[in-house]
mmCIF file of C-alpha atoms in Angstrom:
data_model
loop_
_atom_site.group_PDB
_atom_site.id
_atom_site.type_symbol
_atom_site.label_atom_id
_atom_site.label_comp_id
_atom_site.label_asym_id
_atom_site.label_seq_id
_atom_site.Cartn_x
_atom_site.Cartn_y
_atom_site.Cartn_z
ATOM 1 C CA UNK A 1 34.553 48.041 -74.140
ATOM 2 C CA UNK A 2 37.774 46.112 -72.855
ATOM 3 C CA UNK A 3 36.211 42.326 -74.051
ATOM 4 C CA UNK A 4 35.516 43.854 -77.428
ATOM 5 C CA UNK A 5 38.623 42.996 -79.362
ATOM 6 C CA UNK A 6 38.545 39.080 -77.521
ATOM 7 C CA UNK A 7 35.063 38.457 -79.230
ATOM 8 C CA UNK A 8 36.326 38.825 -82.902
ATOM 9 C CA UNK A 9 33.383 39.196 -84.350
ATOM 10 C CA UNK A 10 31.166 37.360 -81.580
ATOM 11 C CA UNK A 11 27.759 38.471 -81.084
ATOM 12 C CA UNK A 12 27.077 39.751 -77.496
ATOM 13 C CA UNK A 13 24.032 40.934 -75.537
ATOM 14 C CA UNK A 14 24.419 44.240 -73.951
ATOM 15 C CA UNK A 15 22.312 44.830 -70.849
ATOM 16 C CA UNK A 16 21.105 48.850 -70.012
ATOM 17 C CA UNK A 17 19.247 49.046 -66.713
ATOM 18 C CA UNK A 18 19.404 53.421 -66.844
ATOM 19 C CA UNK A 19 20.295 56.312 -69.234
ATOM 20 C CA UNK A 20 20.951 58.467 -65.932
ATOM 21 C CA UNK A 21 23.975 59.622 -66.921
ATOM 22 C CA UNK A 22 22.851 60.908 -70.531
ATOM 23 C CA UNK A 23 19.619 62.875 -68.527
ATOM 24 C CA UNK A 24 21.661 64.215 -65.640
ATOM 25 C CA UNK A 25 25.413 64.226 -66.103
ATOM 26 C CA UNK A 26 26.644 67.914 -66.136
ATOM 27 C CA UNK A 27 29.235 67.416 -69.120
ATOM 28 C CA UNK A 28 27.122 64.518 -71.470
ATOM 29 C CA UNK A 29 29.874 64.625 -74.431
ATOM 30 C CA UNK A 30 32.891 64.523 -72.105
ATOM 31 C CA UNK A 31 31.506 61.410 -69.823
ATOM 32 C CA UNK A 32 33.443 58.236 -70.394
ATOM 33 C CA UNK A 33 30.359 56.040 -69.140
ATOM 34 C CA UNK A 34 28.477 57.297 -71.903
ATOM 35 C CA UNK A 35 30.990 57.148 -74.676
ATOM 36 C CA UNK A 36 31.495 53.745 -73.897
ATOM 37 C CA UNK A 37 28.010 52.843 -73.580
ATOM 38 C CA UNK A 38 26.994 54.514 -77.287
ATOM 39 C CA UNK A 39 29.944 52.715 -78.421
ATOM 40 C CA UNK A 40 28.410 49.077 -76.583
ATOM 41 C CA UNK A 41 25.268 49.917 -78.082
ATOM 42 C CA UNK A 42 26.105 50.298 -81.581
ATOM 43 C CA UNK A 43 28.269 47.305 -81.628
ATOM 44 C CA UNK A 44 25.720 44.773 -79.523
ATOM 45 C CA UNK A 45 24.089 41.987 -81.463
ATOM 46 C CA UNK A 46 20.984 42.466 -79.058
ATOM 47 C CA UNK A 47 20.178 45.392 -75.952
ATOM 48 C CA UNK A 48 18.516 44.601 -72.864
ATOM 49 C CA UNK A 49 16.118 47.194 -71.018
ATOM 50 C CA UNK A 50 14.449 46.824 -68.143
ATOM 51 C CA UNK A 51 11.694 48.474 -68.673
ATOM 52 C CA UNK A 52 9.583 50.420 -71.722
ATOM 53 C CA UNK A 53 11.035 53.975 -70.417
ATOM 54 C CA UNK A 54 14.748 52.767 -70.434
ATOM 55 C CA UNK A 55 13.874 51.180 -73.905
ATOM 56 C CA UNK A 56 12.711 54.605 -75.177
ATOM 57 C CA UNK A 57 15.804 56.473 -73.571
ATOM 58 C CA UNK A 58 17.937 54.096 -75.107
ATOM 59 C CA UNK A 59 16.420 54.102 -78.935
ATOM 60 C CA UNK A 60 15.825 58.086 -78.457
ATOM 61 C CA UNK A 61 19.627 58.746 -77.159
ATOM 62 C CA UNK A 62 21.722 56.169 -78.299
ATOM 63 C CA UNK A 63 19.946 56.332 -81.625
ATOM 64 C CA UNK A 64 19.641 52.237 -81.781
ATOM 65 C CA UNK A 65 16.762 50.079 -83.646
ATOM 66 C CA UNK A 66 13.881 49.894 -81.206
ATOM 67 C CA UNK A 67 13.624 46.424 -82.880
ATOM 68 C CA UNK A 68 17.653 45.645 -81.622
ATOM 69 C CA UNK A 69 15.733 46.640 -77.866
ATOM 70 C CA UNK A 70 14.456 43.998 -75.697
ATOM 71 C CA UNK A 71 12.388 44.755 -72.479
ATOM 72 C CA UNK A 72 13.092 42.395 -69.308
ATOM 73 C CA UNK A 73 11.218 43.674 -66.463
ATOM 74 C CA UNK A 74 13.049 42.594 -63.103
ATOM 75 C CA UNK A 75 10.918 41.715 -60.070
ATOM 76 C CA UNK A 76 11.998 41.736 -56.168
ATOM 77 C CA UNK A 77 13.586 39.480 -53.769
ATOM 78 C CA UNK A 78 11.939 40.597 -50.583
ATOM 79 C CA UNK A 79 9.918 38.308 -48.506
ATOM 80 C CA UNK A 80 6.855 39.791 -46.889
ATOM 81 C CA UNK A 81 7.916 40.058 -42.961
ATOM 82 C CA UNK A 82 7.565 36.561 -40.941
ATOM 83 C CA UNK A 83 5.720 39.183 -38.169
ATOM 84 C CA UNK A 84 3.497 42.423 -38.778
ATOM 85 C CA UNK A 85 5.121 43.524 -35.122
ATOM 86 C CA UNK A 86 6.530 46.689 -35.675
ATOM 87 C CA UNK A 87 10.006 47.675 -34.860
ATOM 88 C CA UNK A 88 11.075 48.357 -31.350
ATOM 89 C CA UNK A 89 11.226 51.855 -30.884
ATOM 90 C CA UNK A 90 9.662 52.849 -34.520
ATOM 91 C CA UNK A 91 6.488 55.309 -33.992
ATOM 92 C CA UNK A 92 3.581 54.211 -34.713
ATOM 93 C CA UNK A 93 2.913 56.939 -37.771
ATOM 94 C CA UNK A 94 5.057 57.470 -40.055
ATOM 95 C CA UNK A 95 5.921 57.652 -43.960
ATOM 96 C CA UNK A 96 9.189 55.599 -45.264
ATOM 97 C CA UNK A 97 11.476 56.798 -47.597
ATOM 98 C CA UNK A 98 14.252 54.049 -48.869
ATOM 99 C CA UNK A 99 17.157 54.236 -51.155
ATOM 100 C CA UNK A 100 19.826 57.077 -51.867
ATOM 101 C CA UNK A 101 19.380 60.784 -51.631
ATOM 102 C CA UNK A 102 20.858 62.888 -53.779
ATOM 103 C CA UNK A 103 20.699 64.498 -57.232
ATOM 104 C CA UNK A 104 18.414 63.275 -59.064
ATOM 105 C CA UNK A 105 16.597 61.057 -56.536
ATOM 106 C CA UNK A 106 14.705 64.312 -55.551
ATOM 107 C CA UNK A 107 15.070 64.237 -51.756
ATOM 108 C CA UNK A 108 15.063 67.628 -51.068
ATOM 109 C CA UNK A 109 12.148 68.298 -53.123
ATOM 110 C CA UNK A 110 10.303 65.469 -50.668
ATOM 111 C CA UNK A 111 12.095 66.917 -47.812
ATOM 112 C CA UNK A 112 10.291 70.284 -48.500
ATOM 113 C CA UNK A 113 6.958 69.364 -49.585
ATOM 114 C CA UNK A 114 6.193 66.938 -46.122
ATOM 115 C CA UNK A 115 6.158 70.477 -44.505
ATOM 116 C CA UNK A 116 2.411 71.288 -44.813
ATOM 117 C CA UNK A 117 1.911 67.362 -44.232
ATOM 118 C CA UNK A 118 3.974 67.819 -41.058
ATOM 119 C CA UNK A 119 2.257 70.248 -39.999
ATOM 120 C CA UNK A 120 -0.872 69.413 -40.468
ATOM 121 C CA UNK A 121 -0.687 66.113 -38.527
ATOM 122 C CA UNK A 122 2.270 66.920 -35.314
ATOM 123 C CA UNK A 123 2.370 62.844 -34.914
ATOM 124 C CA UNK A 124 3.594 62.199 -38.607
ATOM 125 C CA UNK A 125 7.191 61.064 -38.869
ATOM 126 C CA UNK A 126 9.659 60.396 -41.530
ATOM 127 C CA UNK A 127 11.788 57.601 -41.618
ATOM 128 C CA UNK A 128 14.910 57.243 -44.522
ATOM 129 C CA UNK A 129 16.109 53.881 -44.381
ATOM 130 C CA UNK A 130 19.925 53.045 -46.609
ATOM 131 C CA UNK A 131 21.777 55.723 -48.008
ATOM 132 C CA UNK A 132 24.448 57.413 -45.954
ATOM 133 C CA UNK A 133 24.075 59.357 -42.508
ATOM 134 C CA UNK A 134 22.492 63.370 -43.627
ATOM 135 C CA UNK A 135 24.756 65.407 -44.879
ATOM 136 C CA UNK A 136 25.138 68.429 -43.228
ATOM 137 C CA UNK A 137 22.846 69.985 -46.024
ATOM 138 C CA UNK A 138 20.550 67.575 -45.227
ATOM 139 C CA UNK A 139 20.591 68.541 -41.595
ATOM 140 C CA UNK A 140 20.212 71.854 -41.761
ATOM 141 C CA UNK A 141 17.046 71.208 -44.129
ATOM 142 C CA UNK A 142 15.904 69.168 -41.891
ATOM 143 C CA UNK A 143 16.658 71.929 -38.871
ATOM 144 C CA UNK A 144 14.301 74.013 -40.886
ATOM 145 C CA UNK A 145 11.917 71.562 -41.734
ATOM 146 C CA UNK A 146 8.360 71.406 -39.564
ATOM 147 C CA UNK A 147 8.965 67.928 -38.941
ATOM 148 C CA UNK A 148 12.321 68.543 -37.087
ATOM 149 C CA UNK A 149 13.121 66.004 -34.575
ATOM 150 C CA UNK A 150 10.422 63.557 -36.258
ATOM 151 C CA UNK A 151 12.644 62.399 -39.275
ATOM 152 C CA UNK A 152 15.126 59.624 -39.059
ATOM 153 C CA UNK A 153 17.529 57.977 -40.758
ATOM 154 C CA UNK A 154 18.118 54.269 -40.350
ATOM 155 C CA UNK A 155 19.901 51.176 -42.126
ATOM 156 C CA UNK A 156 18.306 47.742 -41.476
ATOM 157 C CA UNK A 157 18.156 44.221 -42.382
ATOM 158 C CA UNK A 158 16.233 42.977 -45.530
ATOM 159 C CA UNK A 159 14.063 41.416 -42.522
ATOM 160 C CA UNK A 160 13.831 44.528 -40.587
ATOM 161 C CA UNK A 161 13.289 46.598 -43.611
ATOM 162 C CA UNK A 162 10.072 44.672 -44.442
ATOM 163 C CA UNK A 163 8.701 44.858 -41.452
ATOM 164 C CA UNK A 164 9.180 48.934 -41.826
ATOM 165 C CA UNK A 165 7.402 48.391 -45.250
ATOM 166 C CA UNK A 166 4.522 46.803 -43.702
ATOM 167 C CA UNK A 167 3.698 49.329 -40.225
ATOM 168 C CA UNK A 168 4.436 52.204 -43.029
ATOM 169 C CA UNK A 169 1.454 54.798 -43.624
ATOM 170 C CA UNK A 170 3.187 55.329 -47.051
ATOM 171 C CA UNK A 171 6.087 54.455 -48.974
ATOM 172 C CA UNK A 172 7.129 57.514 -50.922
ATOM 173 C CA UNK A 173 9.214 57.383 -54.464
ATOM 174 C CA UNK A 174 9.842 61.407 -55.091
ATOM 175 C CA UNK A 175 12.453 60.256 -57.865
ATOM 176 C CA UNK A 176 12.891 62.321 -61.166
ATOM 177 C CA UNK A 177 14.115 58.980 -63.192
ATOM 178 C CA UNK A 178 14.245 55.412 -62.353
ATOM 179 C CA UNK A 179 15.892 52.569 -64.543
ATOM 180 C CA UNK A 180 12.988 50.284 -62.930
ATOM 181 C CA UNK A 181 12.255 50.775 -59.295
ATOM 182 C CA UNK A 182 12.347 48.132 -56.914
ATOM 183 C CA UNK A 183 11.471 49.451 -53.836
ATOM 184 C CA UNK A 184 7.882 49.958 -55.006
ATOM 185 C CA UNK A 185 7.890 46.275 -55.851
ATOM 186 C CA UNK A 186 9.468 46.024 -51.930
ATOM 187 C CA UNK A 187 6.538 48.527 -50.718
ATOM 188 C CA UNK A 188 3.921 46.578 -52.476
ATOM 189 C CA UNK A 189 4.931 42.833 -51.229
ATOM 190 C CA UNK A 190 5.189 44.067 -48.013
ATOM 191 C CA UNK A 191 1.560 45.292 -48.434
ATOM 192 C CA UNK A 192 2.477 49.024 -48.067
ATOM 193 C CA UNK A 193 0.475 51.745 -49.763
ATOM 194 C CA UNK A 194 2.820 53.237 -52.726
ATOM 195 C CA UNK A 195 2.777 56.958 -53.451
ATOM 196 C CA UNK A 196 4.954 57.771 -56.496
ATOM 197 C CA UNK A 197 6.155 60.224 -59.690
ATOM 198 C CA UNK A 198 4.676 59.925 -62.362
ATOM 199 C CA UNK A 199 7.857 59.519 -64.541
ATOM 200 C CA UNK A 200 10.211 56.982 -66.490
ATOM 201 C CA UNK A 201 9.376 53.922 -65.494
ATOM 202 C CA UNK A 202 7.648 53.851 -61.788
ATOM 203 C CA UNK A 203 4.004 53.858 -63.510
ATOM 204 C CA UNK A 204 5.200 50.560 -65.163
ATOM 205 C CA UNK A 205 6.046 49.103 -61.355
ATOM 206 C CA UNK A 206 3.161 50.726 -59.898
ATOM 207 C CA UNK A 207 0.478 50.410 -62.662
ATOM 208 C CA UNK A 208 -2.928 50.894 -61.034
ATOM 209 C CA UNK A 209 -2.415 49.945 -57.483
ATOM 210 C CA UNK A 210 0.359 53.061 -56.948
ATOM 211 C CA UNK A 211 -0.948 56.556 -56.001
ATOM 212 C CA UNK A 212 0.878 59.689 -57.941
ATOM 213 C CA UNK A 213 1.880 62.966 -58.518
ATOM 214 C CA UNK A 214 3.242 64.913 -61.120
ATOM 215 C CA UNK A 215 6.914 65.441 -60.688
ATOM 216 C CA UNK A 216 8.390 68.240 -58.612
ATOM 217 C CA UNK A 217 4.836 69.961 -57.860
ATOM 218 C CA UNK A 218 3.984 70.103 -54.128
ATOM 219 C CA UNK A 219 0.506 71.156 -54.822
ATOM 220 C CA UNK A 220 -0.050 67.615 -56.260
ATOM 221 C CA UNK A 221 2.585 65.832 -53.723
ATOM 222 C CA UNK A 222 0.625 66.872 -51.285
ATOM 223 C CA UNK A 223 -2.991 65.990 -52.455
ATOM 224 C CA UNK A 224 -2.208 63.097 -53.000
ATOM 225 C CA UNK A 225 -0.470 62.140 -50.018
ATOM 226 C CA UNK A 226 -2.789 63.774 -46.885
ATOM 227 C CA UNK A 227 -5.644 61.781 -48.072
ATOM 228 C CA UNK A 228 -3.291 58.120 -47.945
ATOM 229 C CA UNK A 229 -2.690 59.543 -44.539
ATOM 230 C CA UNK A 230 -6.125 60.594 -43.161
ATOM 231 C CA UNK A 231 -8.050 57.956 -45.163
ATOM 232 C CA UNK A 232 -7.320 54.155 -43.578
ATOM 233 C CA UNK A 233 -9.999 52.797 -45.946
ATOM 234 C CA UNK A 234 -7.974 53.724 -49.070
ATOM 235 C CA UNK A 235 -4.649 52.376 -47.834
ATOM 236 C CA UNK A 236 -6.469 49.398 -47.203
ATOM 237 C CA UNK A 237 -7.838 49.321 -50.702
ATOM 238 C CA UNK A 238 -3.773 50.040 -51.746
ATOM 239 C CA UNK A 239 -2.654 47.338 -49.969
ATOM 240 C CA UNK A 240 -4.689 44.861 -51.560
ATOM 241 C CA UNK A 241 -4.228 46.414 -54.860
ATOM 242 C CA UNK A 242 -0.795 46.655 -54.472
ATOM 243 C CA UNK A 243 -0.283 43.182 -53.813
ATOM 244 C CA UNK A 244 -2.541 41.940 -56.919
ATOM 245 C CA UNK A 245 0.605 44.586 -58.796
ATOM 246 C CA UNK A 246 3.359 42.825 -57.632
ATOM 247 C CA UNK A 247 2.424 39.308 -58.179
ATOM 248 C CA UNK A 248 2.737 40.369 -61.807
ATOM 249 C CA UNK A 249 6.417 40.584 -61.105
ATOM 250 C CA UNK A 250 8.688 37.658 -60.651
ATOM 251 C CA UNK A 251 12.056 36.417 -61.111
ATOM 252 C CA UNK A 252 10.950 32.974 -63.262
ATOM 253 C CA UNK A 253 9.216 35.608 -65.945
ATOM 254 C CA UNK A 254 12.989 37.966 -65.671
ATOM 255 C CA UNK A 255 14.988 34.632 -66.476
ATOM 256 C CA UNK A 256 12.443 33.165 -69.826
ATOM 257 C CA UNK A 257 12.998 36.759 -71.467
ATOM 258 C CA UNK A 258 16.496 37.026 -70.544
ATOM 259 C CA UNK A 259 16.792 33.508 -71.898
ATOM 260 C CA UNK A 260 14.862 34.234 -75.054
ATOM 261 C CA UNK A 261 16.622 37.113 -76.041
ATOM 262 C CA UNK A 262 20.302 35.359 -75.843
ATOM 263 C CA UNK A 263 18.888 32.582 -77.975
ATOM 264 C CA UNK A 264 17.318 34.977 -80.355
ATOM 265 C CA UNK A 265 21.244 36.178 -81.119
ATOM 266 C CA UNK A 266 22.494 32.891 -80.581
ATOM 267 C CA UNK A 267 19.947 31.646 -83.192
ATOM 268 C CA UNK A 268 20.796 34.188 -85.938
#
């Protein structure tokens, strides 16, 4: 809240893209990010969300007007690949993971759950692509895990990672919260089938063409996910559908709402 005492009085537009830190901060009333963003909030002539879930985190815990809250979906910048040729050295099966790991991202609980899916099909690898290295946690999950010595971790080009997008089996969003979700938007451009929570926003990304499962339940993880696997007629149908999903998504449609909701302050 530095710029606040320059405006004098100024209207502003405040932009909130998450309320992760009021769901999963350990110590909500002593975190500084969220003190200052109540206090942003309250004070903000107009709040942008980028999607219906952060809109509803943000009038349910910052206690704001839902009429003061003004959804601007975002969209993706990834091109589909130039070639469909997979990576040198990539297998030929496997399931792709991108982003970040930890808290509430829900790694582990992925991690865990590929197990019968591992087993079940001894070819099946997992590739991670951005975040860090494992962690040594990680590692000794993944010591444990049945797919040992089929799960890798990788950082890539924006060119390199579409091309892992499109020779993907599945693209798999475990997460317990997401602001938006890009990465499905990524999976779907790229013409990759989607498997996802069902939480926050990601049905909003995904809408029809995404396959789910409730939230931190393996049972439904996993029945959802062996058939994507064994079934090449319904990834096909995923791909197409997918496709139709994200060309409702584009940067044009981001900037007219942005646009419209600094003139609504402007015009006031």
């Amino acid at each position: 809240p530095y710029f606040l005492p320059h405006l004098k009085d100024r209207p502003f537009v405040l932009t909130i893209y998450d309320m992760i830190h009021e769901r999963f901060a350990a110590d909500v009333k002593g975190d500084p990010t969220i003190a200052r963003k109540r206090l942003l909030a309250e004070r903000a002539e107009g709040i942008i969300a980028i999607s219906e879930s952060t809109k509803r985190d943000v009038v349910d815990l910052l206690e704001v007007p839902a009429n003061k809250v003004h959804v601007t979906l975002l969209a993706s910048s990834l091109r589909p690949p130039a070639t469909s040729e997979p990576l040198e050295g990539v297998p030929e099966r496997y399931v792709l993971y991108v982003g970040h790991r930890g808290g509430y991202k829900n790694f582990i609980f992925m991690l865990q759950a590929l197990d019968q899916v591992f087993e079940r099909h001894p070819d099946l690898h997992l590739i991670c692509v951005g975040g860090k290295p494992f962690t040594d946690h990680e590692q000794g999950l993944i010591g444990r895990s049945k797919g040992n010595g089929r799960i890798w971790q990788m950082s890539v080009s924006d060119e390199h990672l579409a091309r892992l997008y499109s020779n993907a089996m599945v693209y798999i969003n475990p997460s317990q919260y997401e602001g938006f979700g890009i990465p499905v938007l990524e999976a779907m451009i790229c013409r990759c089938p989607t498997l996802i929570s069902r939480v926050s926003s990601l049905p909003e990304v995904g809408g029809p063409a995404a396959h789910y499962f409730e939230v931190n339940d393996k049972r439904s993880f996993q029945d959802a996910l062996i058939p994507l696997i064994e079934d090449e007629d319904l990834r096909e149908r995923a791909r197409e559908e997918g496709v139709r999903q994200a060309s409702r998504f584009s940067w044009q449609e981001t900037a007219r709402m942005t646009k419209a909701v600094y003139r609504s302050v402007v015009d006031l």
